[in-house]
Amino acid sequence: MTAEHKTKSTSWKRGFEEKLIRILGEESVISSQDELLAYDCDALTGHRIKPIFVVLPTTAEQVSEVIKLCYKEEIPFVPRGAGTGLSGGALPTEEGIVISLSKMNKILDVDIPNQRVVVEPGVVNLWVTNAVSPYGYYFAPDPSSQIVCTIGGNVAENSGGVHCLKYGVTTNHVLGLQMVLADGEIIEVGGKTLDHPGYDLTGLIVGSEGLLGIVTKVTLKIIKKPEAVKTFSASFDHIEDAGASVSGITARGVIPAGMEIMDSFCIKSVEEAIGVGYPKDAGAILLVELDGPAAEVEAQMPIVEEVLKENNAIQIQVAKDAKERDLFWKGRKSAFPAIGRIASDYYVQDGVIPRSKLAEVLAEIGELSKKYGLRVANVFHAGDGNLHPLVLYDSSKEGDFDKTLELAGEILRVCVDMGGSITGEHGVGHDKKRFLSLMFEENDLNAMNLIRCAFDNKGLCNPGKLFPTPRTCVESGTKPYKEHPVQKAGMGEMY
Ligand SMILES: Cc1cc2nc3c(=O)[nH]c(=O)nc-3n(C[C@H](O)[C@H](O)[C@H](O)COP(=O)(O)OP(=O)(O)OC[C@H]3O[C@@H](n4cnc5c(N)ncnc54)[C@H](O)[C@@H]3O)c2cc1C
């Protein structure tokens, strides 16, 4: 069964609000039209829908009570962290509510001997590293938005970051979860120890984009800070040479902690915004960070330098201390806001390609930019082949956003044609659901939907995201062709 999200009457809304207030208290229910505006989009600001209410629970039990109410009254709900998502994952649903986890922001347990930290979902990514740093540890996944985005959002999107090349993305650092299912039941999966028997439900939930339930507690793995860190900033006349260096370094058996490229447009924007000292006239900058035992890093440094020179690097700098290293990274991490200063609006695309295709794909993006008459800035996790072309547009110009979406869509087609993916880390969300079928056939999508239905038989949890066409748990295509033996035996039902 799927809820029909019909327009609700004013008296129904009043009654529903009263029920929410009974669960949460007046201070945690937002209904004023002005305040609701703050929740009508995430960082994909081109799409906006005002929710009917926003609630801010402080405990898993409150989340559960709110969801039980939604389940009973068939009201869709959208989980929300800090709203920095770039795929419209936290975009509200028409006639639905938003459940903001921002008040559930406590670090519950710092367990240094076992290298574990247990947090509530509204804890900001960087707070985890800040909490364990005095003990010599850190939390590896570091999205560029890490000073704002939450662990709940990171879990839902399986977020990556500049250091995920060597250490893996969020899923490699989450060991257990508490989650409230779409009927209000609270479940626990995984835990502090490794390898729980049975299905890897933690792995299934990480990256599920808020469609399977609301995460209310997360057990994270932290890792020891490396003994040595060396960061290169190399400039090139041509971005293709920067791309070739990335493949060259890995081909020589060196896996840096991170490898990031910025094109000339990004470099100029960053320099104008914060002036970190990148050469303004460079065609591209490649940042390479080596870390690990001091002897290993020392041995890898000449290899990296050699590859950079072989690929025509015109200037190679190695950060002399932590302060200079932070400055190199500050430039990269400020690239999006720096572009935001000069463009009235920008759209961030997120696609993946095999590393070896970097030069080819960047050239195609250049051609597309000319064809559509829209500027595209390139900044990306080069080591992972994860591109982030930023398309600059002006939302006040009629048709500019539609043109932007078309151009950004063509970039994704190029990525898929090259053997890549329509998303590396920002998720499919609302924005890219129309492209999922570039990678999956109907049967694959139906299989995915069956999993969703097993968690959420009414389709109330973050509906309208991920799947290209509205799917319900009773669509004929989503049912298995034959009745399952468990159903035949009367031991299970298919919704
Ligand atoms: C300047 C900038 C730089 C960025 N850099 C990166 C980067 O380097 N790497 C990267 O991966 N991303 C990056 N992002 C994207 C974004 O920050 C990440 O996707 C982040 O994980 C979103 O976290 P959030 O708390 O803002 O989540 P939101 O945007 O609020 O939500 C994201 C999704 O998670 C769901 N969700 C949130 N909380 C929960 C919960 N408790 N339970 C279940 N579902 C939940 C929402 O429904 C939504 O689908 C960047 C964004 C910006 C604006």
XYZ file of C-alpha atoms in Angstrom, residues 196-412:
217
model
C 28.277 -9.406 12.927
C 26.761 -12.630 11.622
C 23.898 -12.555 9.129
C 23.210 -10.017 6.409
C 25.314 -6.869 6.439
C 22.398 -4.560 7.234
C 24.742 -1.781 8.325
C 26.250 -1.870 4.828
C 22.774 -1.826 3.320
C 21.627 1.190 5.318
C 24.763 3.276 4.721
C 24.136 5.035 1.416
C 20.397 4.313 1.372
C 19.682 8.069 1.132
C 17.200 8.191 3.992
C 14.739 5.817 2.294
C 14.921 2.953 4.769
C 14.381 4.773 8.064
C 15.827 7.460 10.322
C 19.253 6.803 11.793
C 19.335 7.807 15.455
C 22.738 6.536 16.636
C 25.968 5.677 14.808
C 29.011 3.681 15.934
C 32.101 4.943 14.128
C 35.615 3.655 13.714
C 38.415 6.147 14.315
C 41.978 5.740 13.140
C 45.398 6.712 14.444
C 46.906 9.892 13.041
C 49.742 8.995 10.674
C 53.335 9.408 11.855
C 54.235 11.552 8.848
C 52.323 13.671 6.330
C 53.733 15.375 3.254
C 51.593 17.471 0.922
C 52.559 18.501 -2.605
C 50.985 21.338 -4.527
C 51.946 21.083 -8.192
C 50.874 23.501 -10.901
C 50.520 22.702 -14.595
C 49.838 24.629 -17.782
C 47.408 21.954 -18.926
C 44.850 20.099 -16.821
C 45.462 16.950 -18.906
C 49.005 16.786 -17.456
C 47.618 17.009 -13.930
C 45.253 14.128 -14.783
C 48.073 12.064 -16.270
C 50.116 12.589 -13.072
C 47.293 11.051 -11.029
C 47.332 7.853 -13.098
C 51.140 7.925 -13.130
C 51.437 8.077 -9.345
C 49.096 5.113 -8.738
C 50.715 3.184 -11.594
C 53.997 3.450 -9.661
C 52.373 1.696 -6.703
C 51.866 4.787 -4.534
C 48.405 5.319 -3.039
C 48.336 8.820 -1.565
C 45.835 9.746 1.155
C 44.297 12.161 -1.338
C 44.787 13.581 -4.833
C 42.718 16.599 -5.836
C 42.667 18.719 -8.979
C 41.398 22.258 -9.522
C 41.203 23.910 -12.942
C 42.305 27.453 -13.796
C 38.879 28.947 -13.161
C 38.730 27.431 -9.656
C 42.275 28.542 -8.902
C 41.493 32.153 -9.803
C 38.244 32.079 -7.827
C 39.956 30.663 -4.728
C 42.780 33.174 -4.958
C 40.349 36.062 -5.270
C 38.272 34.765 -2.357
C 40.885 33.786 0.214
C 44.346 34.084 -1.369
C 46.104 30.903 -0.286
C 49.044 31.454 -2.660
C 48.212 29.167 -5.613
C 49.854 30.456 -8.843
C 47.005 32.461 -10.401
C 47.997 31.828 -14.004
C 48.238 28.015 -13.690
C 46.065 25.826 -15.926
C 45.565 23.348 -13.087
C 46.725 22.503 -9.590
C 47.150 18.988 -8.283
C 47.361 18.422 -4.539
C 48.914 15.117 -3.495
C 49.048 14.098 0.143
C 51.205 11.205 1.290
C 50.837 9.859 4.802
C 51.870 6.859 6.877
C 55.030 5.696 8.654
C 57.812 8.299 8.196
C 60.127 5.877 6.356
C 57.393 4.953 3.859
C 56.496 8.577 3.160
C 60.176 9.456 2.676
C 60.519 6.630 0.184
C 57.414 7.707 -1.764
C 58.300 11.408 -2.042
C 60.896 11.137 -4.848
C 58.541 8.869 -6.834
C 55.756 11.461 -6.706
C 58.145 14.252 -7.589
C 59.485 12.286 -10.541
C 55.995 11.584 -11.910
C 54.993 15.247 -11.539
C 58.093 16.355 -13.457
C 57.567 13.700 -16.142
C 54.117 15.216 -16.676
C 55.361 18.783 -17.114
C 54.638 20.241 -13.682
C 55.826 23.835 -13.782
C 56.010 24.437 -10.046
C 56.200 21.840 -7.266
C 55.859 22.899 -3.640
C 55.924 20.671 -0.569
C 54.191 22.131 2.484
C 56.932 22.874 5.010
C 54.723 22.509 8.074
C 51.161 21.765 9.205
C 50.214 25.436 8.810
C 51.190 25.503 5.150
C 49.526 22.126 4.565
C 46.278 23.479 6.005
C 46.569 26.442 3.648
C 46.925 24.157 0.599
C 43.789 22.280 1.672
C 41.915 25.407 2.683
C 42.038 26.506 -0.949
C 40.625 23.195 -2.167
C 37.959 23.025 0.530
C 36.861 26.591 -0.207
C 36.504 26.006 -3.944
C 32.682 25.732 -3.964
C 32.062 28.853 -1.858
C 34.739 30.711 -3.854
C 32.835 29.967 -7.078
C 29.666 30.967 -5.244
C 31.146 34.447 -4.778
C 31.434 35.115 -8.483
C 28.442 33.283 -9.919
C 24.930 34.220 -8.951
C 24.147 30.469 -8.867
C 25.993 27.258 -9.504
C 25.040 23.620 -9.847
C 27.468 20.928 -8.643
C 27.534 17.770 -10.713
C 28.953 14.566 -9.220
C 30.030 11.798 -11.578
C 32.662 9.094 -11.602
C 34.961 7.937 -14.365
C 37.907 5.564 -14.564
C 41.007 7.598 -13.589
C 42.621 6.881 -16.957
C 39.807 8.729 -18.794
C 40.287 12.056 -16.955
C 41.838 13.988 -19.835
C 39.281 12.730 -22.367
C 36.288 13.549 -20.163
C 37.563 17.008 -19.205
C 37.924 17.826 -22.902
C 34.311 16.699 -23.496
C 33.105 18.834 -20.587
C 34.890 21.811 -22.197
C 33.040 21.170 -25.456
C 29.686 20.862 -23.662
C 30.349 24.119 -21.835
C 30.843 25.863 -25.195
C 27.775 24.186 -26.719
C 25.479 25.391 -23.903
C 27.170 28.762 -23.409
C 27.527 28.115 -19.671
C 30.804 28.273 -17.741
C 31.940 25.076 -16.048
C 34.554 25.000 -13.295
C 36.233 21.685 -12.492
C 37.341 20.631 -9.050
C 37.527 16.982 -8.196
C 38.693 14.014 -6.176
C 41.057 13.007 -8.967
C 42.406 9.903 -7.270
C 38.913 8.397 -7.114
C 37.978 9.601 -10.598
C 35.179 11.540 -8.880
C 34.438 14.664 -10.896
C 32.648 17.749 -9.607
C 31.989 20.031 -12.555
C 30.339 23.229 -11.291
C 27.980 24.721 -13.848
C 27.525 28.465 -13.374
C 24.104 29.906 -14.123
C 21.807 32.763 -13.273
C 18.488 31.741 -11.754
C 16.982 35.118 -12.605
C 17.449 34.369 -16.327
C 14.502 32.535 -17.850
C 15.464 28.977 -18.828
C 19.021 29.167 -17.453
C 18.444 26.507 -14.766
C 16.814 24.118 -17.261
C 19.756 24.581 -19.606
C 22.096 23.904 -16.680
C 20.311 20.661 -15.850
C 20.555 19.576 -19.484
C 24.285 20.282 -19.623
C 24.877 18.583 -16.274
C 22.878 15.587 -17.511
C 25.015 15.329 -20.635
C 28.101 15.236 -18.429
C 26.637 12.230 -16.594
